[in-house]
Amino acid sequence: MELIDGEILEMIPIGSCHAACVNRLNTLLTRRLGDRAIISVQNPIRLNDYSEPEPDIAVLQPCADFYAAAHPSAEDVLLVIEVAETSLEYDREVKIPRYAQADIPEVWLLDVQHEIVMVYTQPRHDAYQMTQIVRGAELVQTAILGGLAIRADEILAQ
């Protein structure tokens, strides 16, 4: 379940490929970022009073109490990663525009079926101005996290 625009929405059950991808990303990001960020897995982030989605991965600003006092807000989020095995349309049409509205600087949408990573940057209003498609041995890169780069096939390996 997650809260989107004041409605509690039931989520699609997580498949094994989806779960493996989230686990792989968690491991890769934890190793590469160390204590420079908090890797939050399938936990809520507060976009506004009416929306608290639960992205597959949220890379957060470090926080001494690990957000025990309150869920992280949009300002705390450096990167959101959504893994789509069966939820591609929902993630692209519902969640990503809300991340842009909240000014989340970057979103990665992993299309497990087509083995591509869509990188969304430069949020403005309810859309991202730049979208890049990455596949195979190409690098998924972000300037936000000190030049973090991961090969797409490293993330999407099955």
Coordinates of N, CA and C in Angstrom, one line a residue:
M1 N 0.8 -1.2 0.0 CA 0.0 0.0 0.0 C 0.9 1.2 0.0
E2 N 0.4 2.3 -0.7 CA 1.1 3.6 -0.6 C 0.1 4.7 -0.8
L3 N 0.4 5.8 -0.2 CA -0.4 7.0 -0.3 C 0.0 7.9 -1.4
I4 N -1.0 8.0 -2.4 CA -0.7 8.9 -3.6 C -1.9 9.8 -3.7
D5 N -1.7 11.1 -3.7 CA -2.7 12.1 -3.8 C -3.9 11.9 -2.9
G6 N -3.6 11.5 -1.7 CA -4.7 11.3 -0.7 C -5.4 10.0 -0.7
E7 N -5.0 9.1 -1.7 CA -5.7 7.8 -1.8 C -4.7 6.8 -1.4
I8 N -5.2 5.8 -0.7 CA -4.3 4.6 -0.4 C -4.5 3.6 -1.5
L9 N -3.4 3.3 -2.2 CA -3.4 2.4 -3.4 C -2.7 1.1 -3.0
E10 N -3.4 0.1 -3.5 CA -2.8 -1.3 -3.3 C -1.7 -1.5 -4.3
M11 N -0.6 -2.0 -3.9 CA 0.5 -2.3 -4.8 C 0.5 -3.7 -5.4
I12 N 1.0 -3.8 -6.6 CA 1.1 -5.1 -7.2 C 2.2 -5.9 -6.4
P13 N 1.9 -7.2 -6.2 CA 2.9 -8.1 -5.5 C 4.2 -8.1 -6.2
I14 N 5.3 -8.2 -5.4 CA 6.7 -8.2 -6.0 C 7.1 -9.5 -6.4
G15 N 7.5 -9.6 -7.7 CA 8.0 -10.9 -8.3 C 9.5 -11.1 -7.9
S16 N 10.0 -12.3 -8.2 CA 11.3 -12.7 -7.8 C 12.4 -11.9 -8.6
C17 N 12.2 -11.6 -9.9 CA 13.1 -10.8 -10.6 C 13.2 -9.3 -10.1
H18 N 12.1 -8.8 -9.7 CA 12.0 -7.5 -9.1 C 12.7 -7.5 -7.8
A19 N 12.5 -8.4 -6.9 CA 13.1 -8.5 -5.6 C 14.6 -8.7 -5.8
A20 N 15.1 -9.5 -6.7 CA 16.5 -9.7 -6.9 C 17.2 -8.4 -7.4
C21 N 16.5 -7.7 -8.2 CA 17.0 -6.4 -8.7 C 17.2 -5.4 -7.6
V22 N 16.2 -5.3 -6.7 CA 16.2 -4.4 -5.6 C 17.4 -4.8 -4.6
N23 N 17.5 -6.1 -4.4 CA 18.6 -6.6 -3.5 C 20.0 -6.3 -4.1
R24 N 20.1 -6.5 -5.4 CA 21.3 -6.2 -6.1 C 21.7 -4.8 -6.0
L25 N 20.7 -3.9 -6.3 CA 20.9 -2.5 -6.2 C 21.3 -2.0 -4.8
N26 N 20.6 -2.6 -3.8 CA 21.0 -2.3 -2.4 C 22.4 -2.6 -2.1
T27 N 22.9 -3.7 -2.5 CA 24.2 -4.2 -2.3 C 25.2 -3.3 -3.1
L28 N 25.0 -3.0 -4.3 CA 25.9 -2.2 -5.1 C 26.0 -0.7 -4.6
L29 N 24.8 -0.2 -4.3 CA 24.8 1.2 -3.7 C 25.5 1.3 -2.4
T30 N 25.2 0.4 -1.5 CA 25.8 0.4 -0.2 C 27.3 0.3 -0.3
R31 N 27.8 -0.6 -1.1 CA 29.2 -0.7 -1.3 C 29.9 0.5 -1.9
R32 N 29.2 1.1 -2.9 CA 29.9 2.2 -3.6 C 29.7 3.6 -2.9
L33 N 28.6 3.7 -2.1 CA 28.4 5.0 -1.4 C 28.8 5.0 0.0
G34 N 28.9 3.8 0.6 CA 29.3 3.8 2.0 C 28.5 4.7 2.9
D35 N 29.1 5.5 3.7 CA 28.4 6.4 4.6 C 28.1 7.7 4.1
R36 N 28.2 7.9 2.7 CA 27.9 9.2 2.1 C 26.4 9.4 1.9
A37 N 25.6 8.3 2.1 CA 24.2 8.3 1.9 C 23.5 7.1 2.6
I38 N 22.3 7.3 2.8 CA 21.5 6.2 3.4 C 20.7 5.5 2.3
I39 N 20.8 4.2 2.2 CA 20.0 3.5 1.2 C 18.8 3.0 1.8
S40 N 17.6 3.5 1.4 CA 16.3 3.1 2.0 C 15.6 2.2 1.0
V41 N 15.3 1.1 1.5 CA 14.6 0.1 0.6 C 13.2 -0.1 0.9
Q42 N 12.3 0.3 -0.1 CA 10.9 0.1 0.0 C 10.3 0.7 1.3
N43 N 10.8 1.9 1.6 CA 10.2 2.7 2.8 C 9.6 4.0 2.3
P44 N 8.7 4.6 3.0 CA 8.0 5.8 2.6 C 9.0 7.0 2.5
I45 N 8.7 7.9 1.6 CA 9.2 9.2 1.6 C 8.0 10.2 1.5
R46 N 8.1 11.3 2.2 CA 7.0 12.2 2.2 C 7.2 13.3 1.2
L47 N 6.4 13.3 0.2 CA 6.4 14.3 -0.9 C 5.7 15.5 -0.5
N48 N 4.5 15.3 0.1 CA 3.6 16.4 0.6 C 2.6 15.8 1.5
D49 N 1.6 16.6 1.9 CA 0.6 16.1 2.9 C -0.2 15.0 2.4
Y50 N -0.2 14.8 1.1 CA -1.1 13.8 0.4 C -0.4 12.6 -0.2
S51 N 0.9 12.7 -0.3 CA 1.6 11.6 -1.0 C 2.8 11.1 -0.2
E52 N 2.8 9.8 0.0 CA 4.0 9.1 0.7 C 4.2 7.8 -0.1
P53 N 4.8 7.9 -1.3 CA 5.1 6.7 -2.0 C 6.2 5.9 -1.3
E54 N 6.3 4.7 -1.7 CA 7.3 3.8 -1.1 C 8.2 3.3 -2.3
P55 N 9.2 4.1 -2.7 CA 10.0 3.6 -3.9 C 10.8 2.4 -3.5
D56 N 11.2 1.7 -4.5 CA 12.0 0.5 -4.3 C 13.3 0.9 -3.6
I57 N 14.0 1.9 -4.1 CA 15.2 2.4 -3.4 C 15.1 4.0 -3.4
A58 N 15.4 4.5 -2.2 CA 15.6 6.0 -2.1 C 17.0 6.2 -1.5
V59 N 17.8 6.9 -2.2 CA 19.1 7.3 -1.7 C 18.9 8.6 -1.0
L60 N 19.2 8.6 0.3 CA 18.9 9.8 1.1 C 20.2 10.5 1.7
Q61 N 20.0 11.7 2.0 CA 21.1 12.5 2.7 C 21.3 11.8 4.0
P62 N 22.6 11.7 4.4 CA 22.9 11.2 5.7 C 22.1 11.9 6.8
C63 N 21.7 11.2 7.8 CA 20.9 11.7 8.9 C 21.3 11.0 10.2
A64 N 21.7 11.7 11.2 CA 22.2 11.0 12.5 C 21.2 10.0 13.1
D65 N 19.9 10.3 13.0 CA 19.0 9.3 13.6 C 18.4 8.4 12.6
F66 N 18.9 8.4 11.3 CA 18.4 7.5 10.3 C 16.9 7.7 10.0
Y67 N 16.4 8.9 10.2 CA 15.1 9.3 10.0 C 14.1 8.6 10.9
A68 N 14.5 8.4 12.2 CA 13.6 7.9 13.2 C 12.6 8.9 13.6
A69 N 12.9 10.2 13.6 CA 12.0 11.2 14.0 C 10.8 11.4 13.0
A70 N 11.1 11.2 11.8 CA 10.1 11.4 10.7 C 10.6 10.8 9.4
H71 N 9.6 10.4 8.6 CA 10.0 9.9 7.3 C 10.8 11.0 6.5
P72 N 11.7 10.6 5.7 CA 12.4 11.6 4.9 C 11.4 12.4 4.0
S73 N 11.7 13.7 3.8 CA 10.9 14.5 2.9 C 11.6 14.6 1.6
A74 N 11.0 15.2 0.6 CA 11.6 15.3 -0.7 C 12.9 15.9 -0.7
E75 N 13.1 16.9 0.2 CA 14.4 17.6 0.3 C 15.6 16.7 0.7
D76 N 15.2 15.6 1.4 CA 16.2 14.6 1.9 C 16.6 13.6 0.8
V77 N 15.9 13.5 -0.3 CA 16.1 12.5 -1.3 C 17.0 13.0 -2.4
L78 N 18.1 12.2 -2.6 CA 19.1 12.5 -3.6 C 18.7 11.8 -4.9
L79 N 18.2 10.6 -4.8 CA 17.9 9.7 -6.0 C 16.8 8.7 -5.6
V80 N 15.8 8.6 -6.5 CA 14.8 7.5 -6.3 C 15.0 6.5 -7.4
I81 N 14.9 5.2 -7.1 CA 15.0 4.2 -8.1 C 13.7 3.3 -8.0
E82 N 13.0 3.2 -9.1 CA 11.8 2.3 -9.2 C 12.2 1.1 -10.1
V83 N 11.9 -0.1 -9.6 CA 12.1 -1.3 -10.4 C 10.7 -1.7 -10.9
A84 N 10.6 -1.9 -12.3 CA 9.3 -2.2 -12.9 C 9.4 -3.5 -13.6
E85 N 8.8 -4.5 -12.9 CA 8.6 -5.8 -13.6 C 7.2 -5.9 -14.2
T86 N 6.2 -5.4 -13.5 CA 4.9 -5.4 -14.0 C 4.2 -4.0 -13.8
S87 N 4.9 -3.1 -13.2 CA 4.4 -1.8 -12.8 C 4.9 -0.6 -13.7
L88 N 5.4 -0.9 -14.9 CA 6.0 0.1 -15.7 C 5.1 1.3 -15.9
E89 N 3.9 1.1 -16.4 CA 3.0 2.2 -16.7 C 2.7 3.0 -15.4
Y90 N 2.4 2.3 -14.3 CA 2.1 3.0 -13.1 C 3.2 3.9 -12.6
D91 N 4.4 3.3 -12.6 CA 5.6 4.0 -12.2 C 5.8 5.3 -13.1
R92 N 5.7 5.1 -14.4 CA 6.0 6.2 -15.4 C 4.9 7.2 -15.4
E93 N 3.6 6.8 -15.3 CA 2.5 7.8 -15.4 C 2.0 8.4 -14.1
V94 N 2.2 7.7 -13.0 CA 1.7 8.1 -11.7 C 2.9 8.6 -10.8
K95 N 3.9 7.8 -10.5 CA 4.9 8.1 -9.5 C 5.9 9.1 -10.0
I96 N 6.4 8.9 -11.2 CA 7.5 9.8 -11.7 C 7.0 11.3 -11.8
P97 N 5.8 11.6 -12.3 CA 5.4 13.0 -12.2 C 5.3 13.6 -10.8
R98 N 4.9 12.7 -9.8 CA 4.9 13.2 -8.5 C 6.3 13.5 -7.9
Y99 N 7.2 12.7 -8.3 CA 8.6 12.9 -7.9 C 9.1 14.2 -8.5
A100 N 8.8 14.5 -9.8 CA 9.1 15.8 -10.4 C 8.5 16.9 -9.7
Q101 N 7.2 16.8 -9.4 CA 6.5 17.9 -8.7 C 7.2 18.2 -7.3
A102 N 7.7 17.2 -6.7 CA 8.4 17.3 -5.4 C 9.8 17.8 -5.5
D103 N 10.3 17.9 -6.8 CA 11.6 18.4 -7.1 C 12.7 17.3 -6.7
I104 N 12.4 16.1 -6.7 CA 13.4 15.0 -6.5 C 14.4 15.1 -7.7
P105 N 15.7 15.3 -7.5 CA 16.6 15.7 -8.6 C 16.8 14.6 -9.6
E106 N 16.6 13.3 -9.3 CA 16.9 12.3 -10.2 C 16.1 11.0 -9.9
V107 N 15.6 10.4 -10.9 CA 14.9 9.1 -10.8 C 15.4 8.1 -11.8
W108 N 15.7 6.9 -11.4 CA 16.0 5.8 -12.3 C 14.8 4.9 -12.4
L109 N 14.3 4.6 -13.5 CA 13.2 3.6 -13.7 C 13.8 2.4 -14.4
L110 N 13.8 1.3 -13.8 CA 14.4 0.0 -14.3 C 13.3 -0.8 -14.9
D111 N 13.4 -1.0 -16.2 CA 12.4 -1.8 -17.0 C 13.0 -3.2 -17.1
V112 N 12.6 -4.1 -16.1 CA 13.2 -5.4 -16.0 C 13.0 -6.2 -17.3
Q113 N 11.8 -6.2 -17.9 CA 11.4 -7.0 -19.0 C 12.2 -6.6 -20.3
H114 N 12.5 -5.3 -20.5 CA 13.2 -4.9 -21.7 C 14.7 -4.6 -21.4
E115 N 15.1 -4.8 -20.1 CA 16.5 -4.7 -19.7 C 17.1 -3.3 -20.0
I116 N 16.3 -2.2 -19.7 CA 16.8 -0.9 -19.8 C 16.6 -0.1 -18.5
V117 N 17.4 1.0 -18.4 CA 17.3 1.9 -17.3 C 17.0 3.3 -17.9
M118 N 15.9 3.9 -17.5 CA 15.5 5.2 -17.9 C 15.9 6.2 -16.8
V119 N 16.8 7.1 -17.1 CA 17.3 8.1 -16.1 C 16.6 9.4 -16.4
Y120 N 15.9 9.9 -15.4 CA 15.1 11.2 -15.4 C 15.8 12.2 -14.6
T121 N 16.1 13.4 -15.2 CA 16.8 14.5 -14.5 C 16.1 15.8 -14.9
Q122 N 16.5 16.8 -14.2 CA 16.0 18.2 -14.3 C 14.5 18.3 -14.2
P123 N 14.0 18.1 -12.9 CA 12.6 18.2 -12.7 C 12.1 19.6 -12.9
R124 N 10.9 19.7 -13.5 CA 10.2 21.0 -13.7 C 8.7 20.8 -13.7
H125 N 8.0 21.4 -12.7 CA 6.6 21.2 -12.5 C 6.3 19.7 -12.3
D126 N 5.6 19.0 -13.2 CA 5.3 17.6 -13.0 C 6.0 16.7 -14.1
A127 N 7.1 17.1 -14.6 CA 7.8 16.3 -15.6 C 9.3 16.5 -15.4
Y128 N 10.1 15.6 -15.9 CA 11.5 15.7 -16.0 C 11.9 16.2 -17.4
Q129 N 12.8 17.1 -17.5 CA 13.2 17.7 -18.7 C 14.1 16.8 -19.5
M130 N 14.9 16.0 -18.9 CA 15.8 15.1 -19.6 C 15.5 13.7 -19.2
T131 N 15.6 12.8 -20.3 CA 15.4 11.4 -20.1 C 16.5 10.7 -20.9
Q132 N 17.2 9.8 -20.3 CA 18.2 9.0 -21.0 C 17.9 7.6 -20.8
I133 N 18.1 6.8 -21.9 CA 17.9 5.4 -21.9 C 19.3 4.7 -21.9
V134 N 19.5 3.8 -20.9 CA 20.8 3.1 -20.8 C 20.5 1.6 -20.8
R135 N 21.4 0.9 -21.5 CA 21.2 -0.6 -21.6 C 22.6 -1.3 -21.7
G136 N 22.6 -2.6 -21.5 CA 23.8 -3.4 -21.7 C 24.9 -2.9 -20.8
A137 N 26.1 -2.7 -21.5 CA 27.3 -2.3 -20.8 C 27.4 -0.8 -20.6
E138 N 26.4 -0.1 -21.1 CA 26.4 1.4 -20.9 C 26.3 1.7 -19.4
L139 N 26.9 2.9 -19.1 CA 26.9 3.3 -17.7 C 25.7 4.2 -17.3
V140 N 25.1 3.8 -16.2 CA 24.1 4.7 -15.5 C 24.9 5.6 -14.6
Q141 N 24.9 6.9 -14.9 CA 25.7 7.8 -14.1 C 24.9 8.9 -13.5
T142 N 25.4 9.4 -12.4 CA 24.7 10.5 -11.7 C 25.8 11.4 -11.1
A143 N 25.6 12.7 -11.4 CA 26.5 13.7 -10.9 C 26.2 14.0 -9.4
I144 N 24.9 13.7 -9.0 CA 24.5 14.0 -7.7 C 25.2 13.3 -6.6
L145 N 25.6 12.1 -6.9 CA 26.3 11.2 -5.9 C 27.8 11.1 -6.2
G146 N 28.4 12.2 -6.5 CA 29.9 12.2 -6.7 C 30.4 11.3 -7.9
G147 N 29.6 11.3 -9.0 CA 30.1 10.6 -10.1 C 29.8 9.1 -10.1
L148 N 28.9 8.7 -9.2 CA 28.5 7.3 -9.2 C 28.1 6.8 -10.6
A149 N 28.7 5.6 -11.0 CA 28.4 5.0 -12.3 C 28.3 3.5 -12.1
I150 N 27.2 3.0 -12.6 CA 27.0 1.5 -12.6 C 26.6 1.1 -14.0
R151 N 27.1 0.0 -14.4 CA 26.7 -0.6 -15.7 C 25.3 -1.1 -15.6
A152 N 24.5 -0.8 -16.7 CA 23.1 -1.2 -16.7 C 23.0 -2.7 -16.5
D153 N 23.8 -3.5 -17.2 CA 23.7 -5.0 -17.1 C 24.1 -5.5 -15.7
E154 N 24.9 -4.7 -15.0 CA 25.2 -5.0 -13.6 C 24.0 -4.9 -12.7
I155 N 23.1 -4.0 -13.0 CA 21.9 -3.8 -12.2 C 20.9 -4.8 -12.6
L156 N 20.7 -5.0 -13.9 CA 19.6 -5.8 -14.5 C 20.0 -7.3 -14.7
A157 N 21.1 -7.7 -14.3 CA 21.6 -9.1 -14.5 C 20.5 -10.1 -13.9
Q158 N 20.2 -11.1 -14.7 CA 19.2 -12.1 -14.2 C 19.8 -13.5 -14.1

